[in-house]
Short mmCIF file of C-alpha atoms in Angstrom, two decimals:
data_model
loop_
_atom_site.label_atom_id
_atom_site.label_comp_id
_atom_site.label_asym_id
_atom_site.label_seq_id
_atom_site.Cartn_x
_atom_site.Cartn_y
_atom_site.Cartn_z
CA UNK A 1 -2.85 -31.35 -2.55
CA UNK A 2 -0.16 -31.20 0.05
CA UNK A 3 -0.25 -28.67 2.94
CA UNK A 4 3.32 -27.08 1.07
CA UNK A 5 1.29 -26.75 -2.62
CA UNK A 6 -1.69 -24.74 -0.40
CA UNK A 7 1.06 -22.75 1.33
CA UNK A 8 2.89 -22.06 -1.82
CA UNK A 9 -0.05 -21.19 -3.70
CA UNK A 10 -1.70 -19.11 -1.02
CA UNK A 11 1.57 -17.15 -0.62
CA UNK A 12 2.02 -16.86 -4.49
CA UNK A 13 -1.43 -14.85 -4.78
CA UNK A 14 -0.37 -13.01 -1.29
CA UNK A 15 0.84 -9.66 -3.00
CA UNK A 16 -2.74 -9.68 -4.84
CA UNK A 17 -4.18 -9.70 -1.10
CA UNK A 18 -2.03 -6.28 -0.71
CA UNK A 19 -2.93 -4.32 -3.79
CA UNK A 20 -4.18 -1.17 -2.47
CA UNK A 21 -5.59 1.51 -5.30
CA UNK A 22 -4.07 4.77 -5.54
CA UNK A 23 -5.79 7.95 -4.83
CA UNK A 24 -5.34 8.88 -8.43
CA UNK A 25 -7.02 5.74 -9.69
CA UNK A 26 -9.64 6.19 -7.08
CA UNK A 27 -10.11 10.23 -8.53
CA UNK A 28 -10.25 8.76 -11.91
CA UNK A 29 -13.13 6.97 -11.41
CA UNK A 30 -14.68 9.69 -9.74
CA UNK A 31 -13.73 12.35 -12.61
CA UNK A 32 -14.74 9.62 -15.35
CA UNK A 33 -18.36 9.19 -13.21
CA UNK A 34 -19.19 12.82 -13.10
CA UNK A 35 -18.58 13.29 -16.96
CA UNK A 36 -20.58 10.63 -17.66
CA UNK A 37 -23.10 11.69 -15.00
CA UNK A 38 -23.18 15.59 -16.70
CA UNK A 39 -24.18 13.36 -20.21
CA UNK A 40 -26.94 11.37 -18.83
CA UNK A 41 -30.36 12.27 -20.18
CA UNK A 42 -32.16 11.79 -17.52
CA UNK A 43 -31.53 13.72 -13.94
CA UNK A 44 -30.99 11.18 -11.03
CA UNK A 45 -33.61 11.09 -8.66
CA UNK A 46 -32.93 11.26 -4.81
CA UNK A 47 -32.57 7.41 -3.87
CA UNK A 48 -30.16 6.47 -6.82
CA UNK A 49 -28.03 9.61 -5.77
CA UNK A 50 -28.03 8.52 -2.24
CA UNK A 51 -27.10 4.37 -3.11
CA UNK A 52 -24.42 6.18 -5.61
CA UNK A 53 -23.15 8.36 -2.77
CA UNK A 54 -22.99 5.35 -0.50
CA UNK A 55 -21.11 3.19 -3.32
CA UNK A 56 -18.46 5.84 -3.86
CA UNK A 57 -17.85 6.66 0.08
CA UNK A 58 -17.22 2.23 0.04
CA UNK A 59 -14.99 2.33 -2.92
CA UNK A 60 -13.39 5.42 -1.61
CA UNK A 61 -12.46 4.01 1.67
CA UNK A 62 -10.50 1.44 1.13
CA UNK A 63 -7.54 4.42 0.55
CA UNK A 64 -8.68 6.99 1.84
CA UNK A 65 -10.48 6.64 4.72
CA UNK A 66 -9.11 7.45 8.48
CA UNK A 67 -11.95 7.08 11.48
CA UNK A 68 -12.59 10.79 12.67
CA UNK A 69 -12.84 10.07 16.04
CA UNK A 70 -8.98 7.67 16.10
CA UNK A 71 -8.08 10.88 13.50
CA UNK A 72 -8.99 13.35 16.09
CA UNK A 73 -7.56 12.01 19.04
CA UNK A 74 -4.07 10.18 18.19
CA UNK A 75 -1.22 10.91 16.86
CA UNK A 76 2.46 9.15 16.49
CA UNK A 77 3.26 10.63 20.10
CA UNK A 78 0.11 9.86 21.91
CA UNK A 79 1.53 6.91 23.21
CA UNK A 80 4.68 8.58 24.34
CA UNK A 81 3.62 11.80 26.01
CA UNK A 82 2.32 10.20 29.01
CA UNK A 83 5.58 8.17 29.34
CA UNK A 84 7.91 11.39 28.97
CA UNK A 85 6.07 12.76 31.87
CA UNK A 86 7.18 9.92 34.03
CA UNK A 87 3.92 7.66 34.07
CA UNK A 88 5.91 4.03 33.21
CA UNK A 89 2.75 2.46 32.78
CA UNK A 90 1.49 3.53 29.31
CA UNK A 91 4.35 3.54 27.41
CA UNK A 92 4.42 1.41 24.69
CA UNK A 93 7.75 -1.06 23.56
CA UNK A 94 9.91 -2.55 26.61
CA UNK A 95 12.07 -0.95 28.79
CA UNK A 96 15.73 -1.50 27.93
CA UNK A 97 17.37 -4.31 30.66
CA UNK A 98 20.54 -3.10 32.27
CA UNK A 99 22.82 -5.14 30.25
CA UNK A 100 21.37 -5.51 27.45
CA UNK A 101 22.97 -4.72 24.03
CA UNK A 102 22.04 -1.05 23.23
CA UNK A 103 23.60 1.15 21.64
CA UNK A 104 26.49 2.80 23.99
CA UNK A 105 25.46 6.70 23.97
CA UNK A 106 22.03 5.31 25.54
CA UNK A 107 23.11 4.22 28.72
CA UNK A 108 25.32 7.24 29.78
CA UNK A 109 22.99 8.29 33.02
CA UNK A 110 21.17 6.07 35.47
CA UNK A 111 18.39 3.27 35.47
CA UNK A 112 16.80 1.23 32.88
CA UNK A 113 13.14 2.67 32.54
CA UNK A 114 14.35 6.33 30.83
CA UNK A 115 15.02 4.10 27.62
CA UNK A 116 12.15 1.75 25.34
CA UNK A 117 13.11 -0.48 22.87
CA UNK A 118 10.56 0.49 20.33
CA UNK A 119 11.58 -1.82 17.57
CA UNK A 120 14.20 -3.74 16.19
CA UNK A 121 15.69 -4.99 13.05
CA UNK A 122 19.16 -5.42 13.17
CA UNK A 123 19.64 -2.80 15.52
CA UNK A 124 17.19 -1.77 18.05
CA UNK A 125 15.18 1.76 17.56
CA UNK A 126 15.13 2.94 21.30
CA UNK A 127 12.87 5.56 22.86
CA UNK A 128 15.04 7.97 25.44
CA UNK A 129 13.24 10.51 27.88
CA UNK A 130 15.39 13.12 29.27
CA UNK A 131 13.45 15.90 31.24
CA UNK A 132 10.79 16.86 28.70
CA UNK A 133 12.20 15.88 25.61
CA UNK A 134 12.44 12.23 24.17
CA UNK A 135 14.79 10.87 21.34
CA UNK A 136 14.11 8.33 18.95
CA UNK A 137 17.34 7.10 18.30
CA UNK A 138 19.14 4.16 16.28
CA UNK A 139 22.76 3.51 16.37
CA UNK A 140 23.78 6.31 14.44
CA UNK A 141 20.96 8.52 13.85
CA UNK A 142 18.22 10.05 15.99
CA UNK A 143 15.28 12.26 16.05
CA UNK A 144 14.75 14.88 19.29
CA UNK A 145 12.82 17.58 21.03
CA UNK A 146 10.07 18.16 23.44
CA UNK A 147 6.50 16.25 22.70
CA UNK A 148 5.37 19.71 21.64
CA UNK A 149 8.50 20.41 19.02
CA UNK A 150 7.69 17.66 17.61
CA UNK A 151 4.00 17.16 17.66
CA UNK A 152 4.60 21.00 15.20
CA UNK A 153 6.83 18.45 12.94
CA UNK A 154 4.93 15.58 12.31
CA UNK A 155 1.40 17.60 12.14
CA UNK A 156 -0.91 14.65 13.36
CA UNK A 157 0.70 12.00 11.58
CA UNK A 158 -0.02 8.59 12.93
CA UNK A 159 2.81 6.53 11.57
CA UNK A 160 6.80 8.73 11.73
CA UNK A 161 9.50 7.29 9.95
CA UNK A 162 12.67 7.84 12.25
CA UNK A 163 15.45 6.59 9.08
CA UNK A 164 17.01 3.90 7.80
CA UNK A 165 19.45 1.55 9.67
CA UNK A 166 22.27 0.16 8.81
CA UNK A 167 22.70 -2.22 6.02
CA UNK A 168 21.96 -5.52 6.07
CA UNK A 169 25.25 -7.80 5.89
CA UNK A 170 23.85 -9.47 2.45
CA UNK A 171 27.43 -7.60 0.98
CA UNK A 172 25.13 -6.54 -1.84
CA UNK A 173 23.30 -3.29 -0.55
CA UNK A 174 19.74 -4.12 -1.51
CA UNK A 175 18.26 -4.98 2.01
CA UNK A 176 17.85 -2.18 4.83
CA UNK A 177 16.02 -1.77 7.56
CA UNK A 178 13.86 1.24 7.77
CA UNK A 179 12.69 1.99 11.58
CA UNK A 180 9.69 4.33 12.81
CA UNK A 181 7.14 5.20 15.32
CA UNK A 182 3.66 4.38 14.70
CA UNK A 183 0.18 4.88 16.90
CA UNK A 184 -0.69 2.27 19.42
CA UNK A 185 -3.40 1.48 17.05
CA UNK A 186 -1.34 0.62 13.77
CA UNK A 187 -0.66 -3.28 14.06
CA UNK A 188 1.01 -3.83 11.39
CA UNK A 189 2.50 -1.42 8.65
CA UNK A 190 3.22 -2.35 4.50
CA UNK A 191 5.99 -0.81 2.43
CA UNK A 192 4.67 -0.29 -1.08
CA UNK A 193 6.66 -0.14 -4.06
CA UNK A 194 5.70 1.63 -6.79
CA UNK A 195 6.21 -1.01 -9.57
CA UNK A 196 3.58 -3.08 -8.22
CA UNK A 197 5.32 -5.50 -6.85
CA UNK A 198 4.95 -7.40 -3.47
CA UNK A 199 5.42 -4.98 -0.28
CA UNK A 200 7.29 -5.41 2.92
CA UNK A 201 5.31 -5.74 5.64
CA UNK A 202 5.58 -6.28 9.21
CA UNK A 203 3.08 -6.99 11.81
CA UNK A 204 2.10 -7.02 15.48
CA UNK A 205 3.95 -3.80 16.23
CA UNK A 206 3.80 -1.91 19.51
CA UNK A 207 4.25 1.74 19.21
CA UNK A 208 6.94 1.24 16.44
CA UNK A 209 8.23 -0.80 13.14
CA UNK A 210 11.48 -1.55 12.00
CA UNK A 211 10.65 -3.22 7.72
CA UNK A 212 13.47 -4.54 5.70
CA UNK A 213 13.15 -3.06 2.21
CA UNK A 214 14.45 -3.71 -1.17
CA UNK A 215 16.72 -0.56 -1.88
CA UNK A 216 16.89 -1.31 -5.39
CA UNK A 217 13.26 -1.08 -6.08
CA UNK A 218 11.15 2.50 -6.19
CA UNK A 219 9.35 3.05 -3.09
CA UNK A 220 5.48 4.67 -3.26
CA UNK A 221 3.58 4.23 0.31
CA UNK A 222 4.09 3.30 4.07
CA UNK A 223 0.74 2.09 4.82
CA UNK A 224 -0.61 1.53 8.65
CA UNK A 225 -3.35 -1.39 9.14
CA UNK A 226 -5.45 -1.29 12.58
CA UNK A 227 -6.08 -4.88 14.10
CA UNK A 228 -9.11 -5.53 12.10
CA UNK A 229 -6.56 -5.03 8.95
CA UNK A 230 -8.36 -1.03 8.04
CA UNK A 231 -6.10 1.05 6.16
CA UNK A 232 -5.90 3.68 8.93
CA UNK A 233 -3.09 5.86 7.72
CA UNK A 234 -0.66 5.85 4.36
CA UNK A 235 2.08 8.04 3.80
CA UNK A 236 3.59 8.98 0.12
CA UNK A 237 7.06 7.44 0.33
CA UNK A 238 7.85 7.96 -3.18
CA UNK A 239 11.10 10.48 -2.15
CA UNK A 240 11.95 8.24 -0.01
CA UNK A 241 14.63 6.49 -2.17
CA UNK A 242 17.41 4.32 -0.46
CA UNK A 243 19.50 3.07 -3.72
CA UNK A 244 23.28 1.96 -3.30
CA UNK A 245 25.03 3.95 -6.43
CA UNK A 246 28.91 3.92 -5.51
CA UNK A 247 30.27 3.82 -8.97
CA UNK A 248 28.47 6.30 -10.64
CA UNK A 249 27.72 10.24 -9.83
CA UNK A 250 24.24 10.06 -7.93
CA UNK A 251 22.08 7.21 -9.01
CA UNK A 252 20.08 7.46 -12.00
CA UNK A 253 16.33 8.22 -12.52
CA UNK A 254 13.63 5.69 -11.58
CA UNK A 255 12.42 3.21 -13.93
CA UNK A 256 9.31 5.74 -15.82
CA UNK A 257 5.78 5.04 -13.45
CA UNK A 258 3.67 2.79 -15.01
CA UNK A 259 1.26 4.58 -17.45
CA UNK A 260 -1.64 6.65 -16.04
CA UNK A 261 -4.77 5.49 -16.25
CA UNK A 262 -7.24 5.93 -19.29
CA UNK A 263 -8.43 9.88 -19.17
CA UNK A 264 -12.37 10.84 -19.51
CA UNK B 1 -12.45 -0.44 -5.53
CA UNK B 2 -10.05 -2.67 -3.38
CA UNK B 3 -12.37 -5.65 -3.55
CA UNK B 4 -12.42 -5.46 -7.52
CA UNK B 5 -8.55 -4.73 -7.71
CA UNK B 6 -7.47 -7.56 -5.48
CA UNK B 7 -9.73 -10.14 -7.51
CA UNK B 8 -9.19 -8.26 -10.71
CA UNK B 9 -5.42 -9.10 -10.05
CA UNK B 10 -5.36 -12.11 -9.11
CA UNK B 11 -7.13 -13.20 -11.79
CA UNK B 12 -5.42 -11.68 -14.83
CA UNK B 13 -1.93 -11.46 -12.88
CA UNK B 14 -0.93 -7.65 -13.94
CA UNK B 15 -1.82 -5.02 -11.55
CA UNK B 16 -1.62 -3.12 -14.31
CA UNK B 17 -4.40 -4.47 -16.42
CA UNK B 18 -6.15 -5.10 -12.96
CA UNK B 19 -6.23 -1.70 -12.28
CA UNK B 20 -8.15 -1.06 -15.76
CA UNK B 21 -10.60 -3.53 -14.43
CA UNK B 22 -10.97 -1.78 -11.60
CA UNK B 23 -11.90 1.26 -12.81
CA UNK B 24 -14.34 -0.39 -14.94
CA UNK B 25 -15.93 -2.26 -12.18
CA UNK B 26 -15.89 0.82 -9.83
CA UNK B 27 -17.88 3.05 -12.98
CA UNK B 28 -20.43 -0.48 -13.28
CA UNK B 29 -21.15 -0.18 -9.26
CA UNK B 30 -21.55 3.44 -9.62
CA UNK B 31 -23.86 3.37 -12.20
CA UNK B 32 -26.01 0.53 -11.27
CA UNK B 33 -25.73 1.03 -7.50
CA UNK B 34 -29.51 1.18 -7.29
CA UNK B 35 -29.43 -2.75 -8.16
CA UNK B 36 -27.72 -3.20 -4.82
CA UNK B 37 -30.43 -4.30 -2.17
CA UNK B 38 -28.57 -5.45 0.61
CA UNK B 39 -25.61 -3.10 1.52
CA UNK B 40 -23.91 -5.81 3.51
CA UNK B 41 -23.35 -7.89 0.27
CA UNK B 42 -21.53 -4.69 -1.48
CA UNK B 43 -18.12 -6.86 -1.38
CA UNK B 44 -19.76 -10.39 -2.85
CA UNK B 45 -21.25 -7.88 -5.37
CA UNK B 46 -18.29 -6.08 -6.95
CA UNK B 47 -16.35 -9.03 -7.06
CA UNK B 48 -19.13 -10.39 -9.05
CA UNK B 49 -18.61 -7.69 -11.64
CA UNK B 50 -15.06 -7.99 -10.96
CA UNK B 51 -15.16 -11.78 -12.14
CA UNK B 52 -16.87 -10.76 -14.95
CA UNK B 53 -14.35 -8.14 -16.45
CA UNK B 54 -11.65 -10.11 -15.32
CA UNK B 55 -12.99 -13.28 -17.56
CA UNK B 56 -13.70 -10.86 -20.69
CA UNK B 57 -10.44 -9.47 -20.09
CA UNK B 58 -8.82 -13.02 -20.19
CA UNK B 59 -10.71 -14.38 -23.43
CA UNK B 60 -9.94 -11.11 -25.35
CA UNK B 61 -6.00 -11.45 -25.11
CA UNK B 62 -5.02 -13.20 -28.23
CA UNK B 63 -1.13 -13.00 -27.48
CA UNK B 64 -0.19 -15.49 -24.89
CA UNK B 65 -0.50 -14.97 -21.42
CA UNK B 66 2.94 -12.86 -19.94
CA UNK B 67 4.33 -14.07 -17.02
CA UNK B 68 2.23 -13.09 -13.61
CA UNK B 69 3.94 -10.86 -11.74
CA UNK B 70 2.94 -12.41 -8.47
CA UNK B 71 4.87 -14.38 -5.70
CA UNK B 72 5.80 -16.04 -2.75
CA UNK B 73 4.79 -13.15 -0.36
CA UNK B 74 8.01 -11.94 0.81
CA UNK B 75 8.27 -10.93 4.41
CA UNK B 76 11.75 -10.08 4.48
CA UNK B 77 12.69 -10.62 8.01
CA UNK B 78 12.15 -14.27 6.53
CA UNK B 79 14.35 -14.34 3.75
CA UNK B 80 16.50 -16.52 4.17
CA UNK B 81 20.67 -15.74 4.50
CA UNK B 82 21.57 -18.49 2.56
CA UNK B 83 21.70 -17.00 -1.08
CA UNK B 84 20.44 -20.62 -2.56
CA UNK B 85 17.33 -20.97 -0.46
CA UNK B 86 16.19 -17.29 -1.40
CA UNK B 87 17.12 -18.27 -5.03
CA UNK B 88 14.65 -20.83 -4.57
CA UNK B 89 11.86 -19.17 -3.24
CA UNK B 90 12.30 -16.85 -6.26
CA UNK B 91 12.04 -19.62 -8.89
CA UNK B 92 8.82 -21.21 -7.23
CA UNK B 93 7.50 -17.76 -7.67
CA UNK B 94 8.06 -17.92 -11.03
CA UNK B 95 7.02 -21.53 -11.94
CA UNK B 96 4.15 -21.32 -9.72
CA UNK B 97 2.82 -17.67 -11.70
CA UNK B 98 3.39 -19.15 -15.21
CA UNK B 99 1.92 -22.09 -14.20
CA UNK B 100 -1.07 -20.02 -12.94
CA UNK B 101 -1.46 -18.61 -16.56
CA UNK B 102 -1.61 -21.21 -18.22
CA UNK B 103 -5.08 -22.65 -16.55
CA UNK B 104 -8.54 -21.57 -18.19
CA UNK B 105 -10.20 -18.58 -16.95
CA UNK B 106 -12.67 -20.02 -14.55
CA UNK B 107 -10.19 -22.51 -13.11
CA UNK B 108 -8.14 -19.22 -12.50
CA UNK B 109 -10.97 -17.22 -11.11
CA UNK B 110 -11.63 -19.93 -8.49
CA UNK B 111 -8.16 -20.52 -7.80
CA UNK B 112 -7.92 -16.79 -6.96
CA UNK B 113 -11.33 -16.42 -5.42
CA UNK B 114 -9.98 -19.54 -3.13
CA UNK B 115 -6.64 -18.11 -2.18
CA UNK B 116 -7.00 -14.32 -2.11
CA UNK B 117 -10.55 -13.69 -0.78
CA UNK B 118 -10.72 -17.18 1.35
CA UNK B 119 -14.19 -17.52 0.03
CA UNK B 120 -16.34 -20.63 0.48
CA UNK B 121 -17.54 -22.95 -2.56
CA UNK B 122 -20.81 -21.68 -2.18
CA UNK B 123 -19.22 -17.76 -2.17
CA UNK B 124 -17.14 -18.86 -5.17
CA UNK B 125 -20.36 -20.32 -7.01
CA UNK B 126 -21.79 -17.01 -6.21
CA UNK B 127 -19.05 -14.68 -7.70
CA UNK B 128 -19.13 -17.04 -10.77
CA UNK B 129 -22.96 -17.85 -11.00
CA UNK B 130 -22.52 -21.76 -11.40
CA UNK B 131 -23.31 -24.51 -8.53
CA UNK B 132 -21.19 -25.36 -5.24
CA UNK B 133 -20.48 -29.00 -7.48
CA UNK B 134 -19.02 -26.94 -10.26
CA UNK B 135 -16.55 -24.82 -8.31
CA UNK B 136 -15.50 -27.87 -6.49
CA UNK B 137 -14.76 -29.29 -10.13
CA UNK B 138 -12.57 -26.30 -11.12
CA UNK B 139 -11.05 -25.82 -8.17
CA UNK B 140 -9.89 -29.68 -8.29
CA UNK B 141 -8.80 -29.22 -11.80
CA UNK B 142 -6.68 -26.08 -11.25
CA UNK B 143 -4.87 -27.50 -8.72
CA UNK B 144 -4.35 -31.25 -10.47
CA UNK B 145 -3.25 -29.17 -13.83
CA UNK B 146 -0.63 -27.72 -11.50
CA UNK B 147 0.59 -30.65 -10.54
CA UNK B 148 1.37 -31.41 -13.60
CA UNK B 149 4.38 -28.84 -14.29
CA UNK B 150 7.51 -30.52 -13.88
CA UNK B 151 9.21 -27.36 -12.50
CA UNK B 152 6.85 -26.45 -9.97
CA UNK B 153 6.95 -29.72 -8.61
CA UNK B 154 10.47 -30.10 -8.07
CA UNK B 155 10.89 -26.83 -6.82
CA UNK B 156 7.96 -27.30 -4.15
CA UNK B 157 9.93 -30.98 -3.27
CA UNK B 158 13.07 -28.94 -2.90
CA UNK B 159 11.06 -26.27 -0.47
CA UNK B 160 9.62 -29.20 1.83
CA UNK B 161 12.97 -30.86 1.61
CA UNK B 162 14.96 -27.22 3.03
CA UNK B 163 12.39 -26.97 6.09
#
């Protein structure tokens, strides 16, 4: 078999390598256990209850666990704090170049290191520092305040999504970049859809992510993968819709969910 | 739960029906967790079960096979501008997920084992309780029956012939 029949088969399967359960798939199983459990004639002795509590804290993590220690410590503006107080070292992106493209309402004061470029699809999502407060901005659109103002806003959230940017010149209005700020320990970030389908995905970030979505599809979760590839943070997306309706009055209603899972 | 959903899906093709395998799989490792001796083979373990819901699930469908919803993994910063060449990639994705239903069960199984998990023979033979000469026998005819789809083969011509 050629090396384009194991690429093409490999990448076929690919979106089965992404299927993530949901929490309420992962509560089902735990709600249709205990039933069960509250049925059984006989009472569970100590060891089985401990292998049982070990199995459901493994099937449990793939979603929902975060590391308490990464939890406790870092959030989405960890990596920036340091930089807004002037220490160039730690920040994470690249400093802007003077001369380089960037958005024009960047550059209005003085030298190069004040701006990152956190991430770019299209356009760039820069990082701006003035005094103690720091913008994430994109061409049109940008988030601001003091690390503190914001730190309130985003509530220990490891992955921030700034917005969407512009769209993508495909003249149809189903592509669009969708730019945030992420820990300097999310690598690489997915963009679930809630039919099922295959996600957008990007990887090797640094400090932020900038994934072109379908707009036409219904979105569920932003999900942020460490280097080893742990789910270390997810984020419901689900109101997070980005549909093109010009011809008619607001767009219309999702596509129903698929069907909920078999109840106890 | 992850481990048996991946498998579970890329066996039966639905992530729907996958997800009802799933959640039979997850209640099996629940309840039989005591069975489990060595906690570092809890992955090789569910996708054990997982094969073997997966296969049940496949030999009770009587209608034929619907199309797999699975594809050519998009990552859309590489999708191509040109509107033809992402047309394409969307056609292999079909041919290449009918073709996929169309194989029997444990052909499928190691094809998915192979190609979603990366596992070995011998972790395939494992997961399907046969020898490391058997998988090697599906795994050669999954690929060869394949082959043998007309579409799929032109289309993957066509996808060497654009690089």
């Amino acid at each position: 078999m050629s090396d384009a029949w194991e690429r093409a088969l490999r990448s076929a399967l690919g979106p089965a390598r992404a299927l993530e359960p949901t929490e309420a798939e992962v509560q089902q199983v735990l709600t249709i256990d205990r039933s069960r459990s509250r049925t059984r004639s006989r009472p569970w002795h100590l060891p089985r209850l401990a292998t049982a509590a070990c199995a459901v804290v493994a099937i449990a993590a793939g979603t929902l666990a975060v590391p308490v220690t990464r939890a406790a410590v870092e959030d989405v503006l960890s990596a920036f704090s340091d930089w807004v107080s002037g220490d160039d070292g730690s920040a994470p992106g690249r400093p802007i170049a003077a001369g380089e493209d960037v958005q024009p309402w960047v550059l209005k004061e003085d030298g190069e290191k004040r701006v990152l470029a956190v991430a770019r699809g299209g356009e760039k999502l820069v990082a701006i520092r003035d005094g103690d407060t720091i913008t994430f901005g994109l061409d049109n659109f940008g988030v601001s305040g003091t690390i503190q103002d914001l730190r309130e806003r985003i509530a220990g959230e490891k992955m921030m999504i700034v917005g969407p940017g512009d769209w993508l010149p495909n003249g149809r209005h189903d592509l669009r970049p969708v730019f945030g700020v992420v820990t300097p320990a999310v690598k690489r970030v997915e963009f679930t859809y809630a039919d099922g389908g295959p996600p957008a995905a990007q990887a090797g970030l640094d400090g932020g992510f900038a994934v072109t979505v379908e707009t036409n599809r219904p979105p569920e979760s932003l999900i942020g993968y460490d280097g080893s590839g742990e789910v270390i943070a997810r984020k419901d997306i689900r109101d997070y819709g980005m549909r093109y309706c010009p011809y008619v009055a607001g767009c219309p209603p999702w596509p129903p969910a698929p069907s909920p899972r078999r109840t106890p | 739960m992850t481990v048996a959903l991946r498998t579970a899906a890329a066996i039966v093709g639905s992530r729907e029906e996958a997800a009802d395998i799933a959640q039979e799989v997850a209640l099996d490792a629940l309840r039989s967790a005591d069975r489990l001796r060595d906690p570092q083979a809890f992955d090789a373990w569910v996708r054990k079960i997982a094969v073997r819901h997966a296969i049940r699930a496949l030999r009770r469908r009587r209608a034929p096979a619907t199309a797999v919803p699975i594809g050519l993994g998009w990552d859309f910063a590489d999708v191509p501008a040109v509107e033809g060449d992402r047309d394409l990639l969307i056609a292999a994705r079909g041919a290449l997920a009918q073709a996929l239903t169309t194989l029997p069960p444990r052909q499928r199984v190691a094809l998915a084992l192979r190609y979603v998990h990366d596992l070995t023979d011998r972790e395939i033979a494992d997961a399907l309780g046969c020898r490391r000469g058997t998988v090697n026998a599906l795994l050669s005819r999954g690929r060869a029956a394949l082959r043998q789809s007309p579409a799929l083969r032109e289309l993957i011509s066509m996808m060497e012939g654009s690089r």
